[in-house]
PDB file of C-alpha atoms in Angstrom:
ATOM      1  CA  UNK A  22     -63.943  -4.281  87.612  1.00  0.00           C
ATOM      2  CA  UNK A  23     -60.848  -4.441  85.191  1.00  0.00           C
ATOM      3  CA  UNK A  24     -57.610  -3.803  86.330  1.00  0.00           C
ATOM      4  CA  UNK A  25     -55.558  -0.837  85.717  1.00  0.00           C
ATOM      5  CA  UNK A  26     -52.214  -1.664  84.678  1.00  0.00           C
ATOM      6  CA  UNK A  27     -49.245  -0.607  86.362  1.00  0.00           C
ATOM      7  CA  UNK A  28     -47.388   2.588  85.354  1.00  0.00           C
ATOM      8  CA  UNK A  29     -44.412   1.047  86.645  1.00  0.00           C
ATOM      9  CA  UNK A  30     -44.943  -1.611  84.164  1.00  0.00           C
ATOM     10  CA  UNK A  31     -45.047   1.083  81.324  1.00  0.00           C
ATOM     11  CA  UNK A  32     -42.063   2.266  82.522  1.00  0.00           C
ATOM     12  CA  UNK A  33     -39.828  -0.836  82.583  1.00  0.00           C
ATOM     13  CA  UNK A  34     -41.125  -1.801  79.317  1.00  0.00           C
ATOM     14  CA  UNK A  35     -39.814   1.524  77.573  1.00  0.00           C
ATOM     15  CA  UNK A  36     -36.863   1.127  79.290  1.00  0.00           C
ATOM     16  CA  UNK A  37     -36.708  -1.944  77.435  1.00  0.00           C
ATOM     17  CA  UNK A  38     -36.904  -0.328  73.884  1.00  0.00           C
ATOM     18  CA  UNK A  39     -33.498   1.122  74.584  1.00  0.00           C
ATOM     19  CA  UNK A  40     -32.162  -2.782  74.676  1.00  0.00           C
ATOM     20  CA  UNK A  41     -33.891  -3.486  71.517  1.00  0.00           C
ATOM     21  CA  UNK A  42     -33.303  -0.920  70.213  1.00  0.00           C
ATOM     22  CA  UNK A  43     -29.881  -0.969  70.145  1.00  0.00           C
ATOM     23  CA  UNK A  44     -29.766  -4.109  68.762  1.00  0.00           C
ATOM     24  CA  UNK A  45     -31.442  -3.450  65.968  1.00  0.00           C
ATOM     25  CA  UNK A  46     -28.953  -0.506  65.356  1.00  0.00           C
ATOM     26  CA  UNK A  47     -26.570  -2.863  65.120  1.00  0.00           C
ATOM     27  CA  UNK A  48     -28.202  -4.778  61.712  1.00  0.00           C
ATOM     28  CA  UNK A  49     -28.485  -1.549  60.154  1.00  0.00           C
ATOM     29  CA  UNK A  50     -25.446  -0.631  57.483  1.00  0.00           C
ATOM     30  CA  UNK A  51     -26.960   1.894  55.249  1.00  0.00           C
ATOM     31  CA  UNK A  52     -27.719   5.545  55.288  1.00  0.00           C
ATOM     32  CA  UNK A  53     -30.266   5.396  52.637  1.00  0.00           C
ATOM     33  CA  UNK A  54     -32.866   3.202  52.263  1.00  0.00           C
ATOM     34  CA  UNK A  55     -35.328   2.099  49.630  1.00  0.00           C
ATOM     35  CA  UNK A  56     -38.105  -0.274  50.080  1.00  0.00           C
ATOM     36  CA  UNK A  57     -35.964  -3.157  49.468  1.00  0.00           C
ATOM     37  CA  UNK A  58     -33.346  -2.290  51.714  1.00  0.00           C
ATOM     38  CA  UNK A  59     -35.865  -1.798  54.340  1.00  0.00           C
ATOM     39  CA  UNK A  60     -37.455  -5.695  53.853  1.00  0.00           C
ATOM     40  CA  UNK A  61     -34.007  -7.053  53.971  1.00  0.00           C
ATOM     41  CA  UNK A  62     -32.801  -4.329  57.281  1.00  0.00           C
ATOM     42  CA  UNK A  63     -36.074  -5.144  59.070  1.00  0.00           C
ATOM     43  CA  UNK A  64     -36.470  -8.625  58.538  1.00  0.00           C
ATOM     44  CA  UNK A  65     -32.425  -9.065  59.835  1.00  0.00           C
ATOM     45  CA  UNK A  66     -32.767  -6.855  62.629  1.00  0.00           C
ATOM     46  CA  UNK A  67     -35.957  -9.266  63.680  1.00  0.00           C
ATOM     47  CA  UNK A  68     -34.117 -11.604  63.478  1.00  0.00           C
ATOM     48  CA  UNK A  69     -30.970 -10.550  65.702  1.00  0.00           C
ATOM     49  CA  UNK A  70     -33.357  -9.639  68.668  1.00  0.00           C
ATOM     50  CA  UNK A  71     -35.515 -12.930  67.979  1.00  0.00           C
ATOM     51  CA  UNK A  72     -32.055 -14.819  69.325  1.00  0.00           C
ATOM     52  CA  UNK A  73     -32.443 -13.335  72.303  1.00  0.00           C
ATOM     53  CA  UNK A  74     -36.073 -14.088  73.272  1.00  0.00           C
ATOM     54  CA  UNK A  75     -38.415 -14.406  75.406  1.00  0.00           C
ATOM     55  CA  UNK A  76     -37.354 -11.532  76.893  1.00  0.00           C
ATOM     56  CA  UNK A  77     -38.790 -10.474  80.388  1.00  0.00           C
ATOM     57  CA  UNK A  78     -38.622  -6.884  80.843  1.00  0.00           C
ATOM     58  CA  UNK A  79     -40.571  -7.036  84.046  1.00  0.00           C
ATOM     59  CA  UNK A  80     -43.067  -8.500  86.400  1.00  0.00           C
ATOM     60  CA  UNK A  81     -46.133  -8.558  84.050  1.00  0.00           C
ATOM     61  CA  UNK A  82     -44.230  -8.255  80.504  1.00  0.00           C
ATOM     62  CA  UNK A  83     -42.493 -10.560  78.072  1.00  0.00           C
ATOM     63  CA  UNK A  84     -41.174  -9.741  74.823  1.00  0.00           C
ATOM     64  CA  UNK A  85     -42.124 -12.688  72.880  1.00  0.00           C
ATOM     65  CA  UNK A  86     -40.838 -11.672  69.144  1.00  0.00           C
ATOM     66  CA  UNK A  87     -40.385  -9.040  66.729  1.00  0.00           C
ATOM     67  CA  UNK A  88     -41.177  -9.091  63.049  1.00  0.00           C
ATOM     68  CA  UNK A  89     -39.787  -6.630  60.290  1.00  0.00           C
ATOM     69  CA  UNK A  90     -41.389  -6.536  57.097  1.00  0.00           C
ATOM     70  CA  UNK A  91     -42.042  -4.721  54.435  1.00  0.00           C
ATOM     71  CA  UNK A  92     -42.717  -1.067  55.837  1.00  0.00           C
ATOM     72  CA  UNK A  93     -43.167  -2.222  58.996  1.00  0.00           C
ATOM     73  CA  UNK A  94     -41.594  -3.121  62.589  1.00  0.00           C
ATOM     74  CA  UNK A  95     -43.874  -5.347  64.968  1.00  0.00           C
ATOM     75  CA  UNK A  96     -42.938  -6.022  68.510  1.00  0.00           C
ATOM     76  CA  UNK A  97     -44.608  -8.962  70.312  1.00  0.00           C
ATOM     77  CA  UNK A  98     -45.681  -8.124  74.219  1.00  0.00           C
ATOM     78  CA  UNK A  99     -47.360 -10.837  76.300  1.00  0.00           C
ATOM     79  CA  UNK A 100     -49.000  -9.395  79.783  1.00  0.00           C
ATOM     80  CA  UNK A 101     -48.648 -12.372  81.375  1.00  0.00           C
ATOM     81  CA  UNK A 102     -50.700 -11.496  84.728  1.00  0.00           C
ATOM     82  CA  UNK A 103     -53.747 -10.046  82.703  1.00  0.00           C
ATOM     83  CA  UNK A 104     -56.867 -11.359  80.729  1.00  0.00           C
ATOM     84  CA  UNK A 105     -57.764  -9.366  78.201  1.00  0.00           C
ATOM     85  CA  UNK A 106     -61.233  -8.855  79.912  1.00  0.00           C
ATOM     86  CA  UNK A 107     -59.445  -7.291  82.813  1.00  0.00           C
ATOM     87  CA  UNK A 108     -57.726  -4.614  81.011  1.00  0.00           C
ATOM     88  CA  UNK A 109     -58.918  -1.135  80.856  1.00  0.00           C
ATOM     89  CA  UNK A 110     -58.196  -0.836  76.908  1.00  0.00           C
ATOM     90  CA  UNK A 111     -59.269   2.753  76.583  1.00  0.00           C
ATOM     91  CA  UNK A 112     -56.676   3.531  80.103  1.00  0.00           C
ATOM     92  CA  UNK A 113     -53.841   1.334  78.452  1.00  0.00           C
ATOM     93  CA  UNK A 114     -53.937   2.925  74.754  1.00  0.00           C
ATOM     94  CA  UNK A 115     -53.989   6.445  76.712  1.00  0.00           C
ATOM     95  CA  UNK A 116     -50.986   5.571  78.980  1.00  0.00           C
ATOM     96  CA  UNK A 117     -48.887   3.699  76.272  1.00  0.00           C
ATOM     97  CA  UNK A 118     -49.458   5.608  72.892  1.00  0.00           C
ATOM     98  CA  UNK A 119     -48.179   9.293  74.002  1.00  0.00           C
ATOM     99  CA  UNK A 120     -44.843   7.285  75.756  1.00  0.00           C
ATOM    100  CA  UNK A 121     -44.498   5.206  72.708  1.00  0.00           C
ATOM    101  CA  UNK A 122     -44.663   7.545  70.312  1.00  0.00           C
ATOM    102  CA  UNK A 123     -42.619  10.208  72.341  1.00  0.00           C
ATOM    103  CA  UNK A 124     -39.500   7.106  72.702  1.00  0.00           C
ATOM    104  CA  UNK A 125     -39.758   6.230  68.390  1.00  0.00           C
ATOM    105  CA  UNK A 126     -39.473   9.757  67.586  1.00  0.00           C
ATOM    106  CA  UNK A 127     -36.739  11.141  69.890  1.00  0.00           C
ATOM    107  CA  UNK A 128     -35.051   7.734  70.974  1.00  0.00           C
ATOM    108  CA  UNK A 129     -31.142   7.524  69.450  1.00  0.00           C
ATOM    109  CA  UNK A 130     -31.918   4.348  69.535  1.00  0.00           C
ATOM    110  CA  UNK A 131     -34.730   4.270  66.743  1.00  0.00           C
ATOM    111  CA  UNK A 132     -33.187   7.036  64.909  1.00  0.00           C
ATOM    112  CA  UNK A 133     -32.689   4.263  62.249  1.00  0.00           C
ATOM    113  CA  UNK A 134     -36.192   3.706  61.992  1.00  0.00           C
ATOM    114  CA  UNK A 135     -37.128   7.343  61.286  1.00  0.00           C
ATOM    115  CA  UNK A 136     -34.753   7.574  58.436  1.00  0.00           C
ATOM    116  CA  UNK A 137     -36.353   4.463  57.156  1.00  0.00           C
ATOM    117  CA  UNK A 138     -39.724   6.072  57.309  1.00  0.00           C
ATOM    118  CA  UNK A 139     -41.572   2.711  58.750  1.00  0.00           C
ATOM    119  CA  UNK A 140     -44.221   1.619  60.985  1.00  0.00           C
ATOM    120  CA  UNK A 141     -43.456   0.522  64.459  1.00  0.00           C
ATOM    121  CA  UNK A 142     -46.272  -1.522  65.865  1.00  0.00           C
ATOM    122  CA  UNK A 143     -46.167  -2.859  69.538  1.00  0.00           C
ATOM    123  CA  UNK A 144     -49.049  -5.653  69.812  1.00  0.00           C
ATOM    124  CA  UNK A 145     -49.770  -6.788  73.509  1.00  0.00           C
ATOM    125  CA  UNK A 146     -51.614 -10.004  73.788  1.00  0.00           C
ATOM    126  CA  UNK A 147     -52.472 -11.464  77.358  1.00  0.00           C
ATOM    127  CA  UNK A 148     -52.015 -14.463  78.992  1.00  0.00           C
ATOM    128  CA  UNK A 149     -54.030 -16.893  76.734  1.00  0.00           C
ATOM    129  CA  UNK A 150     -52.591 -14.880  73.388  1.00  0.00           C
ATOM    130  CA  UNK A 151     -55.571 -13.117  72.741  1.00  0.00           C
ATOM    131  CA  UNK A 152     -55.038  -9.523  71.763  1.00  0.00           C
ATOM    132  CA  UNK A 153     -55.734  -6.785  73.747  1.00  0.00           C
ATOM    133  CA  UNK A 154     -53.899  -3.810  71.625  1.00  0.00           C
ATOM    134  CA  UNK A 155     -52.116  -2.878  69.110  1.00  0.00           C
ATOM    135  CA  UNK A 156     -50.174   0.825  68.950  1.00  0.00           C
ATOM    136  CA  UNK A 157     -48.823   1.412  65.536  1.00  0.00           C
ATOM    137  CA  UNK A 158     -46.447   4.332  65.842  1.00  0.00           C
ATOM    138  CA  UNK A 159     -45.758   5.745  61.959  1.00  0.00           C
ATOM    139  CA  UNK A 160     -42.259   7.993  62.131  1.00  0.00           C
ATOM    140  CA  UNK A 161     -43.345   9.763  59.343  1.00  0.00           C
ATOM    141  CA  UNK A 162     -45.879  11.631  61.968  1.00  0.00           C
ATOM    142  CA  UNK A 163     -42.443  12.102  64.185  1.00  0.00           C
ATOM    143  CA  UNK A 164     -41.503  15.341  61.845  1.00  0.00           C
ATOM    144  CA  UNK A 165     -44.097  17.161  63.133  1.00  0.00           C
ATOM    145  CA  UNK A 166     -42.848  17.379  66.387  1.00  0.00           C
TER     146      UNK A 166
END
């Protein structure tokens, strides 16, 4: 029988995104943006939360690392109290996607991000590092709400 995670879980962790979000505010200096400018942005903002992990955020999540490159943001998750094989994927996607995506495209704090036009990815892996799921959120898709 797999586990279901915990909503309270979900919860904390976009709670979270408000933290790292806000430091990756911080990096950002430019109104506009090219592709360039978005390597350089992403890749420093990485590296400013980077400094401050591993991160818990609560009892069964650590923020491990972020990555910014090219067109894309990638934030690291480790469940650290799950296997992989106890996960209900199909439960997790459908209880993380619709919050995710609701927090990149109305969040202040990734307002930067949807002017940039990128990808935010949040990649969980469990306990041993293997992956269990990865949610790309595009903010492109965020002007249609």
């Amino acid at each position: 029988m797999k586990k279901e995670f915990v909503n309270t879980s979900i919860l904390l962790a976009i709670l979270f995104f408000a933290f790292a979000g806000r430091l990756a505010i911080d990096v950002f200096s430019s109104k506009t943006y090219d592709a360039e400018d978005n390597n350089k942005t992403l890749m420093r903002a990485a590296s400013e939360i980077n400094k401050n992990l591993p991160m818990t955020i609560d009892m069964d999540t650590v923020l491990v690392s972020t990555v910014g490159s090219g067109d894309t943001f990638r934030y690291l998750y480790k469940l650290i109290n799950y296997h992989v094989d106890e996960i209900d994927l199909q439960d997790f996607n459908a209880g993380m996607a619709p919050r995710l995506f609701n927090w990149v495209c109305t969040s202040d704090t990734t307002a930067e991000f949807r002017k940039m036009k990128i990808k935010v990815v949040y990649s969980y892996v469990d306990f041993e590092d293997r992956k269990v799921v990865d949610i790309p959120i595009d903010t492109k898709e965020c002007e249609q709400i």
